[in-house]
Short mmCIF file of C-alpha atoms in Angstrom, two decimals:
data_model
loop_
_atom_site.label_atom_id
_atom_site.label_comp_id
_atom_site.label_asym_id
_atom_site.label_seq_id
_atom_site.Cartn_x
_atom_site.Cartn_y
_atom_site.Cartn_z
CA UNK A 1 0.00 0.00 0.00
CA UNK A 2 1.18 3.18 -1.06
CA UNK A 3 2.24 6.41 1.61
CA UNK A 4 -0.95 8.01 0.55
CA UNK A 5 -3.23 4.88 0.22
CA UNK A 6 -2.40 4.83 3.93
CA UNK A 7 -2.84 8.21 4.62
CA UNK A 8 -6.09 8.08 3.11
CA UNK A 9 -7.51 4.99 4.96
CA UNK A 10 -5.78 7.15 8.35
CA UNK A 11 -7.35 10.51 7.21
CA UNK A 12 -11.21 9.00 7.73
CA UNK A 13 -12.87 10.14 11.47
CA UNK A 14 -10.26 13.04 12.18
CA UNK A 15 -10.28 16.68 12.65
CA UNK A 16 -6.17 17.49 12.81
CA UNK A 17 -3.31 15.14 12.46
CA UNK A 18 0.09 17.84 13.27
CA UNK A 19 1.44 17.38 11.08
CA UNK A 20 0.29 14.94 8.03
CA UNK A 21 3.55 15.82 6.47
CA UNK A 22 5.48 14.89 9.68
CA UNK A 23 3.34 11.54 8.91
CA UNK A 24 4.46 10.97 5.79
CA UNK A 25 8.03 11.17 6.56
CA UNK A 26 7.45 8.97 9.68
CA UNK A 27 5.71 6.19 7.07
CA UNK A 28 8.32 6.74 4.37
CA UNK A 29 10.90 5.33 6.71
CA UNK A 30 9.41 2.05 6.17
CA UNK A 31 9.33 0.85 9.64
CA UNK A 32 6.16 -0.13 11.47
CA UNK A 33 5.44 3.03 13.66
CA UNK A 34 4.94 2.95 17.64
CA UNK A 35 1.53 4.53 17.89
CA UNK A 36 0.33 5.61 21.00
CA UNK A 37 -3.08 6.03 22.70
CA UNK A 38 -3.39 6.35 26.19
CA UNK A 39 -7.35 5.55 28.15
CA UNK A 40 -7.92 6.42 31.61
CA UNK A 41 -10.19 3.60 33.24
CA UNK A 42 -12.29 6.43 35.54
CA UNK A 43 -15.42 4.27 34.36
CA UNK A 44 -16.51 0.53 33.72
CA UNK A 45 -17.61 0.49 29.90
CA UNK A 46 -15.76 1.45 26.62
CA UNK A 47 -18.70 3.57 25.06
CA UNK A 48 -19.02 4.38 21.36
CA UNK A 49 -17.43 7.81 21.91
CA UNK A 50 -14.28 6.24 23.52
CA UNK A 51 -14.56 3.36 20.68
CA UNK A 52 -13.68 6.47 18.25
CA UNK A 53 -10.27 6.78 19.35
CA UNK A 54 -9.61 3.05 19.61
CA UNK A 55 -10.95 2.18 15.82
CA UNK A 56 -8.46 4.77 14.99
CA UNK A 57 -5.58 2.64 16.81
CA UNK A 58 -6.76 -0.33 15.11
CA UNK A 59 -6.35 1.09 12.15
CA UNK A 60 -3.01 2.06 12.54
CA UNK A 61 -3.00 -1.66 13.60
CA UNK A 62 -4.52 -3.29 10.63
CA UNK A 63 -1.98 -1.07 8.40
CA UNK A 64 1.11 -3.05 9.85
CA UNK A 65 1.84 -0.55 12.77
CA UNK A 66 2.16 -1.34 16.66
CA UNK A 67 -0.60 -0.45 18.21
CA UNK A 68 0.56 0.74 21.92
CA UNK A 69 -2.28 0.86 24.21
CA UNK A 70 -1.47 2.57 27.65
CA UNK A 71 -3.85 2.23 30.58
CA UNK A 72 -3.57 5.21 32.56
CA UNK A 73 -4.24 3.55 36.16
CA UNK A 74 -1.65 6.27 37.88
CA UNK A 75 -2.87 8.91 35.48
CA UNK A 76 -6.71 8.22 36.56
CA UNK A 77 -6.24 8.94 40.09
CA UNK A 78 -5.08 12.16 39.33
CA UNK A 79 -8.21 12.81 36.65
CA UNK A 80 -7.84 14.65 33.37
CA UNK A 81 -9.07 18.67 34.08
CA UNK A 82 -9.89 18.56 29.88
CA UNK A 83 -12.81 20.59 29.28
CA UNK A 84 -14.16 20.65 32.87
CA UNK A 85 -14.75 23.62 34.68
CA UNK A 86 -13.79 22.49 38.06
CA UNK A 87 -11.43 19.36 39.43
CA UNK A 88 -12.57 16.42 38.94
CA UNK A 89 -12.46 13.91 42.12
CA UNK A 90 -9.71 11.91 42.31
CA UNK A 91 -10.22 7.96 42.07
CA UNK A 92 -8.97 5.33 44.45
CA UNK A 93 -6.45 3.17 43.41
CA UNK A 94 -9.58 0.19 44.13
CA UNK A 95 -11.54 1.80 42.17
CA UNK A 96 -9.29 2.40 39.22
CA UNK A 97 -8.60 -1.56 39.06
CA UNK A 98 -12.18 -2.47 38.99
CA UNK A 99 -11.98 -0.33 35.95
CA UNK A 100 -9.29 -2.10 34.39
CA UNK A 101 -10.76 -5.03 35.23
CA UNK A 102 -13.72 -4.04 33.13
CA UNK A 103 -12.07 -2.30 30.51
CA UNK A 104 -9.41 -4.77 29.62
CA UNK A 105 -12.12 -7.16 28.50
CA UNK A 106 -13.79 -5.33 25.95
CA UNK A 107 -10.98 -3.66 24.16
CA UNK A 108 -10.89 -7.30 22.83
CA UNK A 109 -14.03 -6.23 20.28
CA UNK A 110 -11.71 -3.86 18.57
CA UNK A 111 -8.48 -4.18 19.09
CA UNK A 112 -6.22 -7.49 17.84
CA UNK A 113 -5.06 -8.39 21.32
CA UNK A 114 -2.12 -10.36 20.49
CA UNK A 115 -0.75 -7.61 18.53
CA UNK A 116 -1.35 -4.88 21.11
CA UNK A 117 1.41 -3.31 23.13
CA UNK A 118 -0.32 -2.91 26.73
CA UNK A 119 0.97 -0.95 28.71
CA UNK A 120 0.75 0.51 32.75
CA UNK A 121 1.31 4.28 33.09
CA UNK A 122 1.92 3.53 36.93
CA UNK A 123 5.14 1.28 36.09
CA UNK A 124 7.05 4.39 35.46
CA UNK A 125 5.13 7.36 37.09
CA UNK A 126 4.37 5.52 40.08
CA UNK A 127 8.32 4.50 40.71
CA UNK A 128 9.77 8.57 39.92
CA UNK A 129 11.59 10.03 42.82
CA UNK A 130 10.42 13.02 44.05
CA UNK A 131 13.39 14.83 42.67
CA UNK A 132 12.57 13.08 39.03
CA UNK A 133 9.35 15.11 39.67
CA UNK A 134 10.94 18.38 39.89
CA UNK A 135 13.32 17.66 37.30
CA UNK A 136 10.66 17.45 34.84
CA UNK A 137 8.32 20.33 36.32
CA UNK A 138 11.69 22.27 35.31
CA UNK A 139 11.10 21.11 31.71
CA UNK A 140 7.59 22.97 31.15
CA UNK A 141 6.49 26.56 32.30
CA UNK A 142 3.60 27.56 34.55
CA UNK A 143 2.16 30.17 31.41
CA UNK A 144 2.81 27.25 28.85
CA UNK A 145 0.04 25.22 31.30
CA UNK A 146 -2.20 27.94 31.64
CA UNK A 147 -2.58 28.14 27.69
CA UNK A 148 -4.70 25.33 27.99
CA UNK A 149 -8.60 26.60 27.29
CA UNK A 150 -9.84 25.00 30.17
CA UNK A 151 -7.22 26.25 32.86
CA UNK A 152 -7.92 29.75 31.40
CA UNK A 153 -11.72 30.04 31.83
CA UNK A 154 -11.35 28.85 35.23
CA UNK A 155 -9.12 31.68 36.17
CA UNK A 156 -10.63 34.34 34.39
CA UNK A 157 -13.95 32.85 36.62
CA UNK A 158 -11.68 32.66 39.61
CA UNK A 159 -12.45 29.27 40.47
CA UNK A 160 -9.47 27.00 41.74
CA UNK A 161 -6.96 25.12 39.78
CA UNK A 162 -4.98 22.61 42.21
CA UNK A 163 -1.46 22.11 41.49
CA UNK A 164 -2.20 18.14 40.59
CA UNK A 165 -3.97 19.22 37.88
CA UNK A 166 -1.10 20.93 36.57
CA UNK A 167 0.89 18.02 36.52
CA UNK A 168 -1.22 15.91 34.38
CA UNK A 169 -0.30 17.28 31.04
CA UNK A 170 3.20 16.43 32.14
CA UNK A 171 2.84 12.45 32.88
CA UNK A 172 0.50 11.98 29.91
CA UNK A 173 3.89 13.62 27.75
CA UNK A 174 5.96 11.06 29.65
CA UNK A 175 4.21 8.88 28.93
CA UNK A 176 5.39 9.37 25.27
CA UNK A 177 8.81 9.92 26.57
CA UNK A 178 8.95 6.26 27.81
CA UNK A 179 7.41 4.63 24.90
CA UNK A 180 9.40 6.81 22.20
CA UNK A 181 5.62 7.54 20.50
CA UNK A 182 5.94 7.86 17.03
CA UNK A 183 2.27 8.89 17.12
CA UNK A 184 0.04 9.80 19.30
CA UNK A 185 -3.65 9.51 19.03
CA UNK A 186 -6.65 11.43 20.97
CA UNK A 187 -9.84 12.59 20.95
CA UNK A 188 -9.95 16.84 19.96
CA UNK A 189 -10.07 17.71 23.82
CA UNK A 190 -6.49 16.49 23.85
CA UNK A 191 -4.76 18.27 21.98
CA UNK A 192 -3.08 20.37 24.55
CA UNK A 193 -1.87 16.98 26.50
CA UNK A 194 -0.79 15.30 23.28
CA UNK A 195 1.27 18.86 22.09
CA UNK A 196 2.55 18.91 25.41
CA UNK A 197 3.74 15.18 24.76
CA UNK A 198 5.93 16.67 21.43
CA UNK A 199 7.77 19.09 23.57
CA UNK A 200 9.02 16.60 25.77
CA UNK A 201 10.07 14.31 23.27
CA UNK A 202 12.22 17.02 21.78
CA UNK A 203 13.68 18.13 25.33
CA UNK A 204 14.41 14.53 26.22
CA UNK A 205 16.85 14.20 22.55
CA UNK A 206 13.86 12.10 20.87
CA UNK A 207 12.14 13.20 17.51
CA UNK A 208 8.36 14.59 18.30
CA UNK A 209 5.70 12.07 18.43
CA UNK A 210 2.88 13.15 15.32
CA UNK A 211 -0.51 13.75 16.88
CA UNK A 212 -3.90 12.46 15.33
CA UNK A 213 -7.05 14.33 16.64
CA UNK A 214 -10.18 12.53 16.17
CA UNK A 215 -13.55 14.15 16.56
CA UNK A 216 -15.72 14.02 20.09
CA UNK A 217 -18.60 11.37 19.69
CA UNK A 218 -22.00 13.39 20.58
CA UNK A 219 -24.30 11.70 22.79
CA UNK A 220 -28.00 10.06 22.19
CA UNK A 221 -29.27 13.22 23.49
CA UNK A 222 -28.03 14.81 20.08
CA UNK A 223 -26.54 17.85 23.00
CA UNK A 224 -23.20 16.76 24.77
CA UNK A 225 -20.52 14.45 23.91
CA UNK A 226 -20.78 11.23 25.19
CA UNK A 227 -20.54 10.18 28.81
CA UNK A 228 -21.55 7.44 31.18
CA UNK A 229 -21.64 9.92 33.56
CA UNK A 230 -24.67 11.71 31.37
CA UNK A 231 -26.43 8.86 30.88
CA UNK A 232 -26.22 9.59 27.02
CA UNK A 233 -24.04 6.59 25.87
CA UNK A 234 -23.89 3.32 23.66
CA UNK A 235 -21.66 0.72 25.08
CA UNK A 236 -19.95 -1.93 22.72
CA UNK A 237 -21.23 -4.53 25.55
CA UNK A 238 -25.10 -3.55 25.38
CA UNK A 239 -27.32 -6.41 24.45
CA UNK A 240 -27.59 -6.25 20.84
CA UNK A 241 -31.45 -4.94 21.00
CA UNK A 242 -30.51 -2.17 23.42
CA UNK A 243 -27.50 -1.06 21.03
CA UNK A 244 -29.52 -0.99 18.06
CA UNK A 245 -32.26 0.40 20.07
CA UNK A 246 -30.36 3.48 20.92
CA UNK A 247 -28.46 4.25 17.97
CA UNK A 248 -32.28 4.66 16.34
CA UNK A 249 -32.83 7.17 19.03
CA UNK A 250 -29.78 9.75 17.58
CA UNK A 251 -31.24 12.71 15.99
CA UNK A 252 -31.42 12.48 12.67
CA UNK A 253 -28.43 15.45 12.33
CA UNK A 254 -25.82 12.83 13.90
CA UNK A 255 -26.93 10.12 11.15
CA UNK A 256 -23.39 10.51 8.71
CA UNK A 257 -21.71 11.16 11.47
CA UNK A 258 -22.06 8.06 13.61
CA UNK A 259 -21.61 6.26 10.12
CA UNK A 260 -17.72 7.52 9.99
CA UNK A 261 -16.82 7.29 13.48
CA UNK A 262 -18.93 4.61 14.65
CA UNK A 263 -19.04 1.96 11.56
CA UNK A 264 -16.06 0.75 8.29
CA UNK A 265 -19.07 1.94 5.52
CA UNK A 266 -16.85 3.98 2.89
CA UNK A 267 -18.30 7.50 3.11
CA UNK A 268 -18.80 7.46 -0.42
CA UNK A 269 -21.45 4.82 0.05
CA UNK A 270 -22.55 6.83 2.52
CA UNK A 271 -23.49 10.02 1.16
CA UNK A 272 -24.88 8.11 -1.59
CA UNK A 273 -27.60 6.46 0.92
CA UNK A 274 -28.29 9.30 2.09
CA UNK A 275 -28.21 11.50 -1.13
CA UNK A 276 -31.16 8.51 -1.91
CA UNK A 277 -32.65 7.31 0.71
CA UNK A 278 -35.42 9.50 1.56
CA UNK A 279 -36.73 8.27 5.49
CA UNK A 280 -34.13 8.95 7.59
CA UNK A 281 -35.76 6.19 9.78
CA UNK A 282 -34.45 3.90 7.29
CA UNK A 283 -30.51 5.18 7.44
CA UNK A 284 -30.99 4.71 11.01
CA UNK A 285 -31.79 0.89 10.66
CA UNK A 286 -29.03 0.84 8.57
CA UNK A 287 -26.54 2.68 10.67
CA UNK A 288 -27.52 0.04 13.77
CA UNK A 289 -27.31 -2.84 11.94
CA UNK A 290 -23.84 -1.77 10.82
CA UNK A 291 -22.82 -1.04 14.82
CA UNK A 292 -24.67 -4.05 16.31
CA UNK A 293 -22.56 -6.41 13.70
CA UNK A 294 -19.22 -4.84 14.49
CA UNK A 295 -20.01 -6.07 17.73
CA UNK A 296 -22.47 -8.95 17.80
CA UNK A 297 -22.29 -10.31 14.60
CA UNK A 298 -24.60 -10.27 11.54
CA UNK A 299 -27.27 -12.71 13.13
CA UNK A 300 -27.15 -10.44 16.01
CA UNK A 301 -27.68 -7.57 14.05
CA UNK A 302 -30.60 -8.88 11.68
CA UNK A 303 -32.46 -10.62 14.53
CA UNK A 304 -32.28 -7.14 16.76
CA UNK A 305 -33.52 -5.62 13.02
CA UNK A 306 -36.41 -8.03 12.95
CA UNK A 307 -37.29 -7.03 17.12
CA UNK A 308 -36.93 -3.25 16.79
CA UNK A 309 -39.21 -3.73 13.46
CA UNK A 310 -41.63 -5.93 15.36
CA UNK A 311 -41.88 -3.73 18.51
CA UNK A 312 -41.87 -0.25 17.21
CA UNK A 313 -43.60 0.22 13.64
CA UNK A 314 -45.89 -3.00 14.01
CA UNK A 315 -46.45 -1.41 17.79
CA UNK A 316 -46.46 -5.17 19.13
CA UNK A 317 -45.46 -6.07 22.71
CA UNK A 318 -42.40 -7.85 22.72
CA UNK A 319 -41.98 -11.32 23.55
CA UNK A 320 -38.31 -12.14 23.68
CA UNK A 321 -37.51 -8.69 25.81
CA UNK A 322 -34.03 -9.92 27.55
CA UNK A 323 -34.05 -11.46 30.84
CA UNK A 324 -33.54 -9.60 34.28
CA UNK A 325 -32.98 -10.77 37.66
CA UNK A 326 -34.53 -8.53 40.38
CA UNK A 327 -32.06 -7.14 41.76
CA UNK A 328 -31.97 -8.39 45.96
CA UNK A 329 -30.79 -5.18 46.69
CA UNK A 330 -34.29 -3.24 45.39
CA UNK A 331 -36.49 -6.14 47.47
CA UNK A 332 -37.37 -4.30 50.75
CA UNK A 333 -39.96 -6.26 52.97
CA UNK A 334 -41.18 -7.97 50.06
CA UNK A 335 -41.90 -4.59 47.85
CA UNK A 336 -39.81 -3.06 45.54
CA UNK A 337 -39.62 0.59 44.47
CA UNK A 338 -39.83 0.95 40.30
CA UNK A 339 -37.42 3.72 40.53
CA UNK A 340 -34.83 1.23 42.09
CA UNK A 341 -35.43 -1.21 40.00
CA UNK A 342 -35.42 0.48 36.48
CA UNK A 343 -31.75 2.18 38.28
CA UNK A 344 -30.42 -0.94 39.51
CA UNK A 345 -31.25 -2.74 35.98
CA UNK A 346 -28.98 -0.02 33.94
CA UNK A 347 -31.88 1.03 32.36
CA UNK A 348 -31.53 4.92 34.20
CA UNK A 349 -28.06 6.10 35.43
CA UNK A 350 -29.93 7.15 38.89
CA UNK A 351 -32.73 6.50 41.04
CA UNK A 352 -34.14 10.35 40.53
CA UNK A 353 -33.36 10.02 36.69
CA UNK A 354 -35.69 6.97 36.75
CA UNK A 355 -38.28 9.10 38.26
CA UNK A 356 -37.75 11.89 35.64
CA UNK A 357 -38.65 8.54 32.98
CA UNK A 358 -41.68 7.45 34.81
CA UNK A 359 -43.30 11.20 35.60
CA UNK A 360 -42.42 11.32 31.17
CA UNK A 361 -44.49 8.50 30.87
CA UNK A 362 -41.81 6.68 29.44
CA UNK A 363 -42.07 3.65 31.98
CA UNK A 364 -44.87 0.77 31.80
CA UNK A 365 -45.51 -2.73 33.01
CA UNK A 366 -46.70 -4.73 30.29
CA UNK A 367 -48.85 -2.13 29.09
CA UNK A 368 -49.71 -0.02 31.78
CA UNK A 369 -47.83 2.91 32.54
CA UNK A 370 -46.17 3.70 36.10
CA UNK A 371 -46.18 7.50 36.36
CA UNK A 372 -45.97 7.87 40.24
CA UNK A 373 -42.34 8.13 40.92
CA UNK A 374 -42.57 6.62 44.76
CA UNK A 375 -44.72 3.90 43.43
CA UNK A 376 -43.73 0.22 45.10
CA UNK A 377 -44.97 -3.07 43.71
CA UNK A 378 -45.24 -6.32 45.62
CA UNK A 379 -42.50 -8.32 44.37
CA UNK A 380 -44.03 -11.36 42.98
CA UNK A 381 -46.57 -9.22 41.27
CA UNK A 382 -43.73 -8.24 38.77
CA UNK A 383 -42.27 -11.74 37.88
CA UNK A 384 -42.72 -12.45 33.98
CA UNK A 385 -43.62 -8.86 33.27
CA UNK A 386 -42.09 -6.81 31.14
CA UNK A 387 -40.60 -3.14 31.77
CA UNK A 388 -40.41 -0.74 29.06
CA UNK A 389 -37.96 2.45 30.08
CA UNK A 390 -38.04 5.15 27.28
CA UNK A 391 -38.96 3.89 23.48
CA UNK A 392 -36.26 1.05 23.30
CA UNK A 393 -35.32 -0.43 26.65
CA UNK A 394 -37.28 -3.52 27.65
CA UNK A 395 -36.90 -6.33 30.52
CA UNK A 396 -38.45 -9.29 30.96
CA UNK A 397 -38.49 -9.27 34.56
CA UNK A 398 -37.36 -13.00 36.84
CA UNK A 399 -37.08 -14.42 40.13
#
């Protein structure tokens, strides 16, 4: 394959790469590259947003490069300040394994494992000296830091910075230092870490790492990016019904969007669908079917076709929802409060965001609706029914 067949194929689902001609010369060497992209496990599933950055690893991957995937477990604890307009908490080192633990298992889905460099961030930060610390403060300047757009607000808004925040521009660069990057990919709100990653290489004798900015994944809601903390995410390890489920629930402005970062369809083919197809209902069943096989398979994806059709435009009750256990933990004296259960199912990221669905109407039992958000059911009154939160969420519910 040619420089710029590969360029090409690397071009698709990115907003800056600094510099493409840097990139060239790095491919023109001949050499498989060391391409970097570092994940910090602060939560438990790899979302369609975060799957962005890690398609664009694999296909770095797929194009004969070494794909070098770094697990930020010391970086998490400190908690990336990008884009947030006040410090984030800091994680425990417990809680940061549990996310590994999580993690580490679905990378699997897009990633070639046995070909992927994986990597610990805490097997070099974790082991520097205090006086390696100040030796490489020494290398950056406090105005250089407060460049970043994030820091700056913040001042201007006198709210606090604290000095850990600071540093984490500086151990996500090392973390290039150590693995002698060749590239460095991240999503756009990195590209003050990643730029911050070039200077070091330089100051440390190495040539500068090329970085490749891929675009921010927008959320269900059509309004913010992403987030399992905002309830407005697609995980590559939802049941193939919910996944397809969701993606039809994008606005219809996100539709060739989710097709480049989200699925392999050429764009070409894409804008021709859409130049053609005139329902954008029907580029949405396309668009899911494309995500659910990526990550279920095409049986997967045709028989979650054949539900969503079933359940939603011939309006029919479903009757192979997925299976739920009641969770012990809702059960209190024999009742169990809907808002608990709907919460401790997945189906809401909260208790009072499941009682924002039900006062929407957007939660029945079989087919009656449960509006009263305090509402508690007698246990064995809900086995073998099924809940329906919002348009596409249903549970068949089981002892």
């Amino acid at each position: 394959m040619t420089i710029e067949q590969q360029v090409d194929i690397l071009r698709r689902g990115t907003t800056e790469i600094i510099s493409e001609a840097d990139l060239k010369k790095k491919l023109e060497k001949g050499t498989p590259l060391r391409v970097k992209l570092g994940v910090d496990p602060t939560a438990k599933h790899v979302t369609l947003g975060w799957a962005v950055v890690l398609r664009k690893l694999r296909d770095f991957q797929r194009l004969g490069h070494t794909a070098c995937l770094i697990i930020g477990d010391f970086t998490a604890m400190i908690g990336d300040p990008s884009g947030k307009s006040k410090t984030r908490p800091q994680l425990t080192r417990e809680q940061v394994q549990a996310n590994v633990d999580a993690v580490m298992e679905q990378v699997g889905s897009i990633l070639d494992r046995e070909k992927t460099e994986i990597y610990f961030n805490k097997d070099w930060l974790g082991k520097m000296a205090f006086e390696d610390v100040i030796r490489l403060c020494s290398r950056y300047t406090v105005a250089r830091i407060l460049e970043r757009d994030d820091f700056t607000k913040r001042l201007a808004e006198h709210k606090p910075i604290a000095m850990h925040e600071i540093m984490y521009p500086l151990c996500q660069g090392m973390d290039s230092v150590e693995l002698i990057a060749d590239v460095e990919i991240g999503g756009n709100d990195q590209k003050f870490n990643n730029l911050v990653g070039r200077t070091l290489m330089e100051q440390y004798g190495l040539e500068p790492q090329v970085v490749v900015l891929c675009p921010l994944l927008v959320g269900t809601d059509g309004v913010e990016k992403m987030s399992q903390s905002l309830g407005n995410y697609i995980s590559v390890i939802d049941a193939p019904n919910d996944m397809y489920g969701k993606t039809m629930s994008i606005p219809d402005t996100l539709i060739e969007n989710y097709f480049e970062l989200a699925t392999d369809v050429p764009m070409d083919e894409v804008k021709t669908l859409i130049a053609e197809t005139a329902n954008p209902r029907d580029l949405k069943c396309r668009l899911a079917r494309e995500i659910v096989t990526l990550y279920h398979g095409a049986e997967a994806a045709q028989a979650a076709d054949d539900y969503f059709v079933n359940t939603f435009s011939k309006r029919q009750q479903p009757v192979e929802a997925e299976e739920a256990k009641i969770p012990d933990s809702v059960i209190d004296s024999g009742q169990v409060a809907i808002a608990a259960l709907i919460a401790g199912l997945g189906l809401a990221k909260s208790n009072s965001d499941a009682r924002r669905h039900m006062q929407a109407g957007a939660v029945s039992l079989d087919t009656e609706k449960i509006t009263e958000p305090t509402v508690k059911i007698a246990v064995e009154d809900l086995y073998g029914k099924t809940l329906r939160v919002g348009k596409h969420q249903f549970r068949k519910l089981t002892a």
